Amino acid sequence: MSETKFLMFNHGYAFAAEFLYASSLAFFLQPFMRMGRYRWRKGAAVFAAYLFLSWICDRLAAPRGTFVLTVTLLLTAGAGVLDLERPRAFLLGLLYWETRVNSGLIADSLYFAAEQVLPCRSVAPEEVYLQTALRLTLLLLSHAAMFITMLYAFCRRLKRRPLPLGRLEICYISLVPAAGILFGQIIAGLLFEIRDGELLQLYERHPAFVAAVPILALLFYAGSYLTILFQQGMAALQEEQAAGFVERQQTRAIRARIHEAEQFYSRIRQLKHEMRGHLTNIQGLVQSKEYAEVEEYISRLDESMSGFELTLRTGNPVTDVIINDRRRQCQEMGIRFQVEFHYPQSGHYDAFDVGIILQNLLQNALEACEKVPESERFLTLAGKRKGSFFLIEVRNSFSGEIAFGRDGLPETAKKADAPMHGIGLSNVRRIAEKYMGEMEISLEDRVFRITVMVQET
């Protein structure tokens, strides 16, 4: 290989490396962008912006680390355009750079070791250029393989479970990647040094670094990965605790309503005993021809009986009180409410589990109906048995758009006390899975439908 061809190879090598880094960043960010229809366009924009910034920094001969800082800051500032949360964009930028730096250090160590094991013995310039070009090609390929594999591992871990990123969490998770980037930048600055006109390599001066540097790079990478894993585990534990707390609160509320229902039936029995006396009083007033008093007496009696309105009977006191409560709310809000629900008599289901399902589904439906014009509000509840399965279906009107989270559930629009909201449907799905069932959500013509299937255990 001639010197001219080797120079051309060097230019091509530099471009291939930048192409690899730009495309890797674009592909790494894409799975976390919320607007799926425009992901490829946004990925292409990231790719082009990266190459442009790389060219600018190269032209300006910017100091080491300037490009890293610039890309990370611009990525964070432009998070809204990319449909990324700003803390997530910042974290993804740090993880990208840490992976690139650490994989590069490992590849450089392997390249130096290969040079020592297979030195270039030829003195002919053409042979030296050719062997150098081959080694650089192997260096780029090995770096690309490690870099893409390590990025993919980060991407898969982050996609497996949503990671809450408050200020404290982002500071905690960013410590190890930031330290890894700083370590890599320091080592990269020490790899080559010119002294008395002679080029000295770090690994030649300190051979122990050939093994120490890649080990430290792997430790930084593993530290970042385990930090994310630990934080996800903590978030999962907090979600379980919050879900358990909500379920206990709902169970307590249902028990209280059952107690009220028991009092209701007690008052009905008491009224039956009192009714003979009321009829005697009415008969006396009629005999005395006190018709105005009769009308007033009946009016007062009607008022006293207005509270005895448990009109829907499902076959279970738990579901009775929940459905009748929601029926009264629907009447107050002007929502057309249709019910065709009968509690399964098989005895294979815990009534409180069925009650929690109904309470969450109907409450979410009522909140959705509030945002719809009163003339369009409707809510239907159906419960039917199909073989060994029991199906619960709720349909309701809704307006606007519903955004779904990575867990496949609608995202809550409530900002206040956000950690406690959005748990209801998670509890419903958990109860469905408890009975070897599932939950299905569908949207069609401004109608939200959710179906829960539970199986006899």
Tab-separated table of C-alpha atoms in Angstrom:
chain	number	residue	atom	x	y	z
A	1	MET	CA	0.000	0.000	0.000
A	2	SER	CA	1.448	3.369	-1.012
A	3	GLU	CA	1.594	6.404	1.255
A	4	THR	CA	-1.123	8.153	-0.783
A	5	LYS	CA	-3.473	5.208	-0.421
A	6	PHE	CA	-2.691	4.988	3.280
A	7	LEU	CA	-3.609	8.668	3.706
A	8	MET	CA	-6.861	8.004	1.851
A	9	PHE	CA	-7.430	5.018	4.132
A	10	ASN	CA	-6.916	7.250	7.175
A	11	HIS	CA	-9.583	9.675	5.958
A	12	GLY	CA	-11.963	6.797	5.270
A	13	TYR	CA	-11.183	5.270	8.665
A	14	ALA	CA	-11.976	8.535	10.459
A	15	PHE	CA	-15.248	8.920	8.560
A	16	ALA	CA	-16.244	5.284	9.239
A	17	ALA	CA	-15.578	5.777	12.951
A	18	GLU	CA	-17.704	8.945	13.087
A	19	PHE	CA	-20.434	7.221	11.066
A	20	LEU	CA	-20.429	4.369	13.589
A	21	TYR	CA	-20.673	6.744	16.565
A	22	ALA	CA	-23.406	8.908	15.009
A	23	SER	CA	-25.573	5.969	13.945
A	24	SER	CA	-25.092	4.253	17.325
A	25	LEU	CA	-26.310	7.351	19.157
A	26	ALA	CA	-29.367	7.631	16.892
A	27	PHE	CA	-30.299	3.964	17.316
A	28	PHE	CA	-29.655	4.103	21.076
A	29	LEU	CA	-32.070	7.017	21.542
A	30	GLN	CA	-34.857	5.811	19.231
A	31	PRO	CA	-36.503	3.209	21.523
A	32	PHE	CA	-37.013	5.864	24.210
A	33	MET	CA	-38.733	8.402	21.955
A	34	ARG	CA	-42.463	8.490	22.678
A	35	MET	CA	-43.763	9.483	19.208
A	36	GLY	CA	-43.309	6.246	17.278
A	37	ARG	CA	-44.407	7.664	13.907
A	38	TYR	CA	-41.516	10.128	13.762
A	39	ARG	CA	-38.778	8.092	15.424
A	40	TRP	CA	-36.822	7.525	12.215
A	41	ARG	CA	-36.949	11.204	11.313
A	42	LYS	CA	-35.770	12.225	14.744
A	43	GLY	CA	-33.084	9.550	14.643
A	44	ALA	CA	-31.886	10.904	11.296
A	45	ALA	CA	-31.801	14.412	12.786
A	46	VAL	CA	-29.654	13.161	15.684
A	47	PHE	CA	-27.341	11.399	13.208
A	48	ALA	CA	-26.896	14.512	11.071
A	49	ALA	CA	-26.462	16.840	14.053
A	50	TYR	CA	-23.784	14.575	15.520
A	51	LEU	CA	-21.758	14.513	12.303
A	52	PHE	CA	-22.073	18.295	11.928
A	53	LEU	CA	-20.905	18.956	15.494
A	54	SER	CA	-18.030	16.503	15.037
A	55	TRP	CA	-16.927	18.342	11.900
A	56	ILE	CA	-17.156	21.737	13.653
A	57	CYS	CA	-15.131	20.591	16.669
A	58	ASP	CA	-12.535	19.018	14.389
A	59	ARG	CA	-12.213	22.220	12.362
A	60	LEU	CA	-11.866	24.344	15.487
A	61	ALA	CA	-9.428	21.874	17.055
A	62	ALA	CA	-11.548	21.979	20.216
A	63	PRO	CA	-9.937	20.701	23.440
A	64	ARG	CA	-10.538	17.114	24.511
A	65	GLY	CA	-13.910	16.698	26.202
A	66	THR	CA	-15.517	19.738	24.535
A	67	PHE	CA	-17.347	17.577	22.024
A	68	VAL	CA	-18.572	15.221	24.765
A	69	LEU	CA	-19.928	18.108	26.826
A	70	THR	CA	-21.484	19.865	23.812
A	71	VAL	CA	-23.370	16.792	22.571
A	72	THR	CA	-24.633	15.939	26.072
A	73	LEU	CA	-25.870	19.491	26.740
A	74	LEU	CA	-27.525	19.825	23.328
A	75	LEU	CA	-29.167	16.426	23.728
A	76	THR	CA	-30.561	17.490	27.103
A	77	ALA	CA	-31.701	20.884	25.830
A	78	GLY	CA	-33.395	19.347	22.776
A	79	ALA	CA	-35.131	16.567	24.706
A	80	GLY	CA	-38.579	18.044	24.014
A	81	VAL	CA	-38.007	18.005	20.250
A	82	LEU	CA	-36.989	14.350	20.456
A	83	ASP	CA	-39.998	13.460	22.645
A	84	LEU	CA	-37.692	12.498	25.500
A	85	GLU	CA	-37.924	13.457	29.135
A	86	ARG	CA	-35.079	15.840	29.908
A	87	PRO	CA	-33.567	13.795	32.784
A	88	ARG	CA	-33.775	10.665	30.629
A	89	ALA	CA	-32.066	12.411	27.713
A	90	PHE	CA	-29.251	13.540	30.018
A	91	LEU	CA	-28.807	10.028	31.422
A	92	LEU	CA	-28.846	8.441	27.963
A	93	GLY	CA	-26.185	10.891	26.832
A	94	LEU	CA	-23.953	9.994	29.795
A	95	LEU	CA	-24.411	6.261	29.239
A	96	TYR	CA	-23.630	6.638	25.544
A	97	TRP	CA	-20.370	8.479	26.192
A	98	GLU	CA	-19.310	6.178	29.011
A	99	THR	CA	-19.894	3.151	26.787
A	100	ARG	CA	-18.002	4.709	23.904
A	101	VAL	CA	-15.037	5.730	26.054
A	102	ASN	CA	-14.790	2.442	27.957
A	103	SER	CA	-15.202	0.247	24.879
A	104	GLY	CA	-12.567	2.381	23.135
A	105	LEU	CA	-10.094	1.855	25.971
A	106	ILE	CA	-10.651	-1.893	25.870
A	107	ALA	CA	-10.174	-1.933	22.079
A	108	ASP	CA	-6.981	0.173	22.338
A	109	SER	CA	-5.539	-2.245	24.905
A	110	LEU	CA	-6.303	-5.200	22.654
A	111	TYR	CA	-4.742	-3.363	19.689
A	112	PHE	CA	-1.526	-2.721	21.623
A	113	ALA	CA	-1.393	-6.343	22.792
A	114	ALA	CA	-1.856	-7.516	19.183
A	115	GLU	CA	1.012	-5.287	18.079
A	116	GLN	CA	3.277	-6.877	20.677
A	117	VAL	CA	2.266	-10.417	19.792
A	118	LEU	CA	2.334	-9.874	16.011
A	119	PRO	CA	4.878	-7.100	15.351
A	120	CYS	CA	5.417	-5.745	11.864
A	121	ARG	CA	8.743	-7.317	10.783
A	122	SER	CA	8.884	-5.868	7.290
A	123	VAL	CA	10.946	-2.737	6.635
A	124	ALA	CA	9.316	-1.962	3.298
A	125	PRO	CA	7.034	1.108	3.658
A	126	GLU	CA	4.303	-0.487	1.527
A	127	GLU	CA	4.150	-3.513	3.814
A	128	VAL	CA	4.130	-1.342	6.937
A	129	TYR	CA	1.247	0.757	5.565
A	130	LEU	CA	-0.723	-2.353	4.627
A	131	GLN	CA	-0.295	-4.090	7.976
A	132	THR	CA	-1.107	-0.884	9.833
A	133	ALA	CA	-4.270	-0.455	7.765
A	134	LEU	CA	-5.320	-4.043	8.509
A	135	ARG	CA	-4.735	-3.580	12.236
A	136	LEU	CA	-6.666	-0.327	12.291
A	137	THR	CA	-9.537	-2.050	10.476
A	138	LEU	CA	-9.514	-4.821	13.082
A	139	LEU	CA	-9.390	-2.171	15.820
A	140	LEU	CA	-12.458	-0.416	14.445
A	141	LEU	CA	-14.374	-3.685	13.986
A	142	SER	CA	-13.570	-4.916	17.494
A	143	HIS	CA	-14.453	-1.529	18.961
A	144	ALA	CA	-17.717	-1.467	17.003
A	145	ALA	CA	-18.652	-4.957	18.223
A	146	MET	CA	-17.970	-4.116	21.878
A	147	PHE	CA	-19.546	-0.673	21.656
A	148	ILE	CA	-22.794	-1.900	20.062
A	149	THR	CA	-23.040	-4.884	22.430
A	150	MET	CA	-22.566	-2.725	25.523
A	151	LEU	CA	-25.036	-0.105	24.277
A	152	TYR	CA	-27.575	-2.816	23.504
A	153	ALA	CA	-27.233	-4.189	27.051
A	154	PHE	CA	-27.947	-0.716	28.481
A	155	CYS	CA	-30.899	-0.232	26.123
A	156	ARG	CA	-32.416	-3.591	26.973
A	157	ARG	CA	-32.034	-2.995	30.708
A	158	LEU	CA	-33.590	0.471	30.556
A	159	LYS	CA	-36.507	-0.764	28.417
A	160	ARG	CA	-37.254	-3.675	30.710
A	161	ARG	CA	-38.693	-1.503	33.474
A	162	PRO	CA	-39.483	2.239	33.524
A	163	LEU	CA	-37.003	4.101	35.682
A	164	PRO	CA	-38.260	7.084	37.746
A	165	LEU	CA	-35.828	9.953	37.269
A	166	GLY	CA	-36.282	12.650	39.873
A	167	ARG	CA	-33.459	14.987	40.844
A	168	LEU	CA	-32.125	12.659	43.501
A	169	GLU	CA	-32.319	9.580	41.253
A	170	ILE	CA	-30.601	11.259	38.299
A	171	CYS	CA	-27.768	12.495	40.544
A	172	TYR	CA	-27.337	9.044	42.051
A	173	ILE	CA	-27.365	7.174	38.734
A	174	SER	CA	-25.095	9.694	36.972
A	175	LEU	CA	-22.194	9.406	39.414
A	176	VAL	CA	-20.627	6.241	37.998
A	177	PRO	CA	-21.061	7.131	34.272
A	178	ALA	CA	-19.604	10.605	34.884
A	179	ALA	CA	-16.643	9.078	36.715
A	180	GLY	CA	-16.186	6.555	33.889
A	181	ILE	CA	-16.142	9.318	31.270
A	182	LEU	CA	-13.624	11.358	33.284
A	183	PHE	CA	-11.407	8.295	33.755
A	184	GLY	CA	-11.531	7.554	30.029
A	185	GLN	CA	-10.685	11.125	29.066
A	186	ILE	CA	-7.670	11.142	31.417
A	187	ILE	CA	-6.343	7.818	30.112
A	188	ALA	CA	-6.936	8.869	26.490
A	189	GLY	CA	-4.836	11.980	27.124
A	190	LEU	CA	-1.994	9.857	28.515
A	191	LEU	CA	-1.972	7.151	25.824
A	192	PHE	CA	0.490	9.018	23.629
A	193	GLU	CA	3.172	11.490	24.599
A	194	ILE	CA	5.938	13.115	22.558
A	195	ARG	CA	9.206	13.490	24.464
A	196	ASP	CA	12.448	14.657	22.840
A	197	GLY	CA	10.889	14.146	19.433
A	198	GLU	CA	10.016	10.538	20.181
A	199	LEU	CA	6.452	9.145	20.394
A	200	LEU	CA	5.926	7.238	23.651
A	201	GLN	CA	2.915	5.086	24.448
A	202	LEU	CA	1.461	4.714	27.942
A	203	TYR	CA	1.449	0.954	27.641
A	204	GLU	CA	5.152	0.920	26.692
A	205	ARG	CA	6.102	3.003	29.717
A	206	HIS	CA	3.758	1.148	32.069
A	207	PRO	CA	3.043	-2.370	30.761
A	208	ALA	CA	0.773	-3.166	33.724
A	209	PHE	CA	-1.726	-0.663	32.343
A	210	VAL	CA	-2.404	-2.988	29.383
A	211	ALA	CA	-4.455	-5.149	31.763
A	212	ALA	CA	-5.418	-2.535	34.377
A	213	VAL	CA	-7.061	-0.055	31.988
A	214	PRO	CA	-9.565	-2.480	30.354
A	215	ILE	CA	-10.390	-4.006	33.756
A	216	LEU	CA	-11.134	-0.555	35.192
A	217	ALA	CA	-13.165	0.312	32.099
A	218	LEU	CA	-15.251	-2.845	32.547
A	219	LEU	CA	-15.710	-2.071	36.241
A	220	PHE	CA	-17.037	1.403	35.449
A	221	TYR	CA	-19.425	-0.073	32.889
A	222	ALA	CA	-20.561	-2.793	35.298
A	223	GLY	CA	-20.993	-0.173	38.032
A	224	SER	CA	-23.328	1.873	35.832
A	225	TYR	CA	-25.293	-1.218	34.803
A	226	LEU	CA	-25.685	-2.430	38.393
A	227	THR	CA	-26.657	1.054	39.581
A	228	ILE	CA	-29.504	1.098	37.052
A	229	LEU	CA	-30.480	-2.458	38.023
A	230	PHE	CA	-30.530	-1.527	41.721
A	231	GLN	CA	-32.540	1.630	41.077
A	232	GLN	CA	-35.073	-0.328	39.019
A	233	GLY	CA	-35.383	-2.850	41.840
A	234	MET	CA	-36.013	-0.041	44.328
A	235	ALA	CA	-38.609	1.498	42.012
A	236	ALA	CA	-40.356	-1.874	41.632
A	237	LEU	CA	-40.406	-2.296	45.413
A	238	GLN	CA	-41.880	1.185	45.855
A	239	GLU	CA	-44.534	0.440	43.214
A	240	GLU	CA	-45.481	-2.776	45.006
A	241	GLN	CA	-45.692	-0.953	48.322
A	242	ALA	CA	-47.818	1.806	46.792
A	243	ALA	CA	-50.058	-0.742	45.046
A	244	GLY	CA	-50.451	-2.656	48.303
A	245	PHE	CA	-51.285	0.534	50.163
A	246	VAL	CA	-53.913	1.512	47.582
A	247	GLU	CA	-55.408	-1.973	47.641
A	248	ARG	CA	-55.614	-1.931	51.443
A	249	GLN	CA	-57.270	1.471	51.329
A	250	GLN	CA	-59.768	0.255	48.753
A	251	THR	CA	-60.509	-2.891	50.752
A	252	ARG	CA	-61.017	-0.799	53.879
A	253	ALA	CA	-63.394	1.508	51.996
A	254	ILE	CA	-65.353	-1.470	50.653
A	255	ARG	CA	-65.619	-2.952	54.146
A	256	ALA	CA	-66.933	0.373	55.412
A	257	ARG	CA	-69.543	0.461	52.664
A	258	ILE	CA	-70.561	-3.111	53.450
A	259	HIS	CA	-71.056	-2.053	57.065
A	260	GLU	CA	-73.245	0.789	55.812
A	261	ALA	CA	-75.181	-1.706	53.676
A	262	GLU	CA	-75.722	-3.905	56.717
A	263	GLN	CA	-77.069	-0.883	58.570
A	264	PHE	CA	-79.235	-0.166	55.533
A	265	TYR	CA	-80.826	-3.624	55.667
A	266	SER	CA	-81.261	-3.254	59.429
A	267	ARG	CA	-83.134	0.009	58.883
A	268	ILE	CA	-85.326	-1.712	56.280
A	269	ARG	CA	-86.247	-4.417	58.817
A	270	GLN	CA	-86.948	-1.704	61.382
A	271	LEU	CA	-89.111	0.147	58.876
A	272	LYS	CA	-91.151	-3.004	58.265
A	273	HIS	CA	-91.936	-3.140	61.962
A	274	GLU	CA	-92.847	0.568	61.984
A	275	MET	CA	-94.934	0.424	58.824
A	276	ARG	CA	-97.987	-1.040	60.675
A	277	GLY	CA	-97.967	1.963	62.966
A	278	HIS	CA	-97.682	4.362	60.033
A	279	LEU	CA	-100.610	2.701	58.293
A	280	THR	CA	-102.699	2.942	61.465
A	281	ASN	CA	-101.904	6.660	61.710
A	282	ILE	CA	-102.820	7.224	58.062
A	283	GLN	CA	-106.073	5.261	58.518
A	284	GLY	CA	-106.968	7.420	61.534
A	285	LEU	CA	-106.355	10.639	59.627
A	286	VAL	CA	-108.470	9.390	56.719
A	287	GLN	CA	-111.322	8.477	59.059
A	288	SER	CA	-111.091	11.958	60.565
A	289	LYS	CA	-111.180	13.359	57.026
A	290	GLU	CA	-107.918	15.202	57.655
A	291	TYR	CA	-106.865	14.840	54.029
A	292	ALA	CA	-104.310	17.658	54.100
A	293	GLU	CA	-102.663	16.013	57.083
A	294	VAL	CA	-102.689	12.676	55.256
A	295	GLU	CA	-100.895	14.240	52.296
A	296	GLU	CA	-98.300	15.888	54.566
A	297	TYR	CA	-97.817	12.650	56.536
A	298	ILE	CA	-97.270	10.620	53.351
A	299	SER	CA	-94.842	13.292	52.093
A	300	ARG	CA	-92.791	13.062	55.293
A	301	LEU	CA	-92.884	9.272	55.095
A	302	ASP	CA	-91.668	9.424	51.486
A	303	GLU	CA	-88.744	11.647	52.526
A	304	SER	CA	-87.781	9.243	55.302
A	305	MET	CA	-87.770	6.364	52.801
A	306	SER	CA	-85.782	8.190	50.106
A	307	GLY	CA	-82.531	6.879	51.523
A	308	PHE	CA	-83.561	3.263	50.942
A	309	GLU	CA	-82.480	3.054	47.325
A	310	LEU	CA	-80.328	0.023	46.750
A	311	THR	CA	-82.007	-0.677	43.436
A	312	LEU	CA	-79.341	-2.806	41.752
A	313	ARG	CA	-78.847	-6.308	43.094
A	314	THR	CA	-75.888	-8.297	41.805
A	315	GLY	CA	-75.928	-11.256	44.155
A	316	ASN	CA	-73.093	-10.089	46.432
A	317	PRO	CA	-73.048	-7.278	49.037
A	318	VAL	CA	-69.563	-6.127	48.004
A	319	THR	CA	-70.478	-5.556	44.358
A	320	ASP	CA	-73.945	-4.284	45.379
A	321	VAL	CA	-72.601	-1.299	47.294
A	322	ILE	CA	-69.917	-0.450	44.708
A	323	ILE	CA	-72.238	-0.519	41.700
A	324	ASN	CA	-75.038	1.349	43.496
A	325	ASP	CA	-72.577	4.021	44.649
A	326	ARG	CA	-71.395	4.517	41.081
A	327	ARG	CA	-74.998	4.549	39.868
A	328	ARG	CA	-75.799	7.454	42.190
A	329	GLN	CA	-72.692	9.302	40.967
A	330	CYS	CA	-73.768	8.775	37.374
A	331	GLN	CA	-77.213	10.227	38.132
A	332	GLU	CA	-75.614	13.310	39.693
A	333	MET	CA	-73.248	13.785	36.722
A	334	GLY	CA	-75.817	13.151	33.991
A	335	ILE	CA	-74.186	9.952	32.776
A	336	ARG	CA	-76.305	7.251	31.169
A	337	PHE	CA	-75.482	4.154	33.195
A	338	GLN	CA	-76.385	0.658	31.999
A	339	VAL	CA	-75.640	-2.450	34.047
A	340	GLU	CA	-75.867	-6.115	33.222
A	341	PHE	CA	-73.754	-7.616	35.952
A	342	HIS	CA	-74.369	-10.714	38.057
A	343	TYR	CA	-71.831	-11.888	40.573
A	344	PRO	CA	-70.512	-15.382	39.716
A	345	GLN	CA	-71.913	-17.967	42.088
A	346	SER	CA	-69.111	-20.483	41.613
A	347	GLY	CA	-67.390	-19.357	44.804
A	348	HIS	CA	-63.965	-19.448	43.144
A	349	TYR	CA	-63.386	-15.690	43.371
A	350	ASP	CA	-62.627	-13.471	46.348
A	351	ALA	CA	-65.412	-10.883	46.491
A	352	PHE	CA	-62.929	-8.184	47.487
A	353	ASP	CA	-60.801	-8.902	44.401
A	354	VAL	CA	-63.859	-8.511	42.174
A	355	GLY	CA	-64.789	-5.380	44.146
A	356	ILE	CA	-61.354	-3.813	43.612
A	357	ILE	CA	-61.611	-4.512	39.870
A	358	LEU	CA	-65.043	-2.866	39.681
A	359	GLN	CA	-64.062	0.074	41.865
A	360	ASN	CA	-61.029	0.956	39.761
A	361	LEU	CA	-62.663	0.432	36.380
A	362	LEU	CA	-65.797	2.405	37.242
A	363	GLN	CA	-63.867	5.222	38.925
A	364	ASN	CA	-61.625	5.653	35.871
A	365	ALA	CA	-64.698	5.604	33.616
A	366	LEU	CA	-66.419	8.306	35.692
A	367	GLU	CA	-63.330	10.531	35.538
A	368	ALA	CA	-63.182	10.075	31.753
A	369	CYS	CA	-66.884	10.917	31.367
A	370	GLU	CA	-66.414	14.173	33.295
A	371	LYS	CA	-64.393	15.529	30.352
A	372	VAL	CA	-67.148	14.740	27.825
A	373	PRO	CA	-70.178	16.999	27.091
A	374	GLU	CA	-73.109	15.864	29.225
A	375	SER	CA	-75.197	14.866	26.218
A	376	GLU	CA	-72.531	12.344	25.147
A	377	ARG	CA	-71.781	10.796	28.522
A	378	PHE	CA	-72.420	7.086	28.936
A	379	LEU	CA	-71.052	4.188	30.947
A	380	THR	CA	-71.895	0.510	30.612
A	381	LEU	CA	-70.917	-2.380	32.851
A	382	ALA	CA	-71.289	-6.021	31.899
A	383	GLY	CA	-70.300	-9.175	33.710
A	384	LYS	CA	-70.895	-12.603	32.282
A	385	ARG	CA	-69.630	-16.111	32.599
A	386	LYS	CA	-68.119	-17.882	29.621
A	387	GLY	CA	-67.085	-21.439	30.347
A	388	SER	CA	-64.575	-21.405	33.171
A	389	PHE	CA	-63.971	-17.674	32.694
A	390	PHE	CA	-65.734	-14.615	34.093
A	391	LEU	CA	-65.570	-11.502	31.914
A	392	ILE	CA	-65.973	-7.969	33.245
A	393	GLU	CA	-66.332	-5.264	30.590
A	394	VAL	CA	-66.618	-1.506	31.079
A	395	ARG	CA	-67.300	0.863	28.179
A	396	ASN	CA	-67.402	4.639	28.486
A	397	SER	CA	-67.185	7.802	26.417
A	398	PHE	CA	-63.974	9.815	26.464
A	399	SER	CA	-62.525	12.871	24.769
A	400	GLY	CA	-59.037	13.833	23.714
A	401	GLU	CA	-56.126	11.449	23.332
A	402	ILE	CA	-54.922	8.737	25.676
A	403	ALA	CA	-51.186	8.236	26.006
A	404	PHE	CA	-50.006	4.755	26.888
A	405	GLY	CA	-46.937	4.130	28.996
A	406	ARG	CA	-44.273	1.524	28.426
A	407	ASP	CA	-46.227	-0.890	30.619
A	408	GLY	CA	-49.117	-0.769	28.136
A	409	LEU	CA	-51.414	1.111	30.535
A	410	PRO	CA	-52.874	4.604	30.021
A	411	GLU	CA	-50.711	7.306	31.581
A	412	THR	CA	-52.340	9.392	34.286
A	413	ALA	CA	-52.764	13.109	33.647
A	414	LYS	CA	-52.797	13.860	37.383
A	415	LYS	CA	-49.707	15.676	38.554
A	416	ALA	CA	-50.478	16.084	42.239
A	417	ASP	CA	-49.450	13.057	44.267
A	418	ALA	CA	-48.437	11.414	40.993
A	419	PRO	CA	-46.833	8.286	42.532
A	420	MET	CA	-50.202	7.292	44.014
A	421	HIS	CA	-52.121	7.781	40.771
A	422	GLY	CA	-52.062	5.369	37.868
A	423	ILE	CA	-51.867	2.405	40.252
A	424	GLY	CA	-55.519	1.371	39.887
A	425	LEU	CA	-55.191	-0.392	36.536
A	426	SER	CA	-51.927	-1.972	37.660
A	427	ASN	CA	-53.836	-3.496	40.565
A	428	VAL	CA	-56.577	-4.661	38.212
A	429	ARG	CA	-54.048	-6.350	35.941
A	430	ARG	CA	-52.310	-7.925	38.926
A	431	ILE	CA	-55.609	-9.369	40.203
A	432	ALA	CA	-56.433	-10.684	36.711
A	433	GLU	CA	-53.050	-12.422	36.566
A	434	LYS	CA	-53.695	-13.826	40.044
A	435	TYR	CA	-56.643	-15.714	38.519
A	436	MET	CA	-54.632	-16.679	35.418
A	437	GLY	CA	-56.475	-14.070	33.382
A	438	GLU	CA	-55.634	-10.884	31.541
A	439	MET	CA	-56.744	-7.320	30.913
A	440	GLU	CA	-57.388	-5.889	27.463
A	441	ILE	CA	-57.802	-2.191	26.511
A	442	SER	CA	-59.188	-0.896	23.220
A	443	LEU	CA	-60.180	2.506	21.790
A	444	GLU	CA	-62.684	2.998	19.000
A	445	ASP	CA	-64.786	6.000	17.914
A	446	ARG	CA	-64.239	7.904	21.179
A	447	VAL	CA	-65.280	4.844	23.176
A	448	PHE	CA	-62.890	3.426	25.754
A	449	ARG	CA	-63.358	-0.267	26.446
A	450	ILE	CA	-61.562	-2.364	29.018
A	451	THR	CA	-62.164	-6.070	29.494
A	452	VAL	CA	-60.903	-8.096	32.434
A	453	MET	CA	-60.932	-11.870	32.204
A	454	VAL	CA	-60.476	-14.016	35.318
A	455	GLN	CA	-60.405	-17.790	35.415
A	456	GLU	CA	-61.657	-20.185	38.048
A	457	THR	CA	-58.726	-21.424	40.115
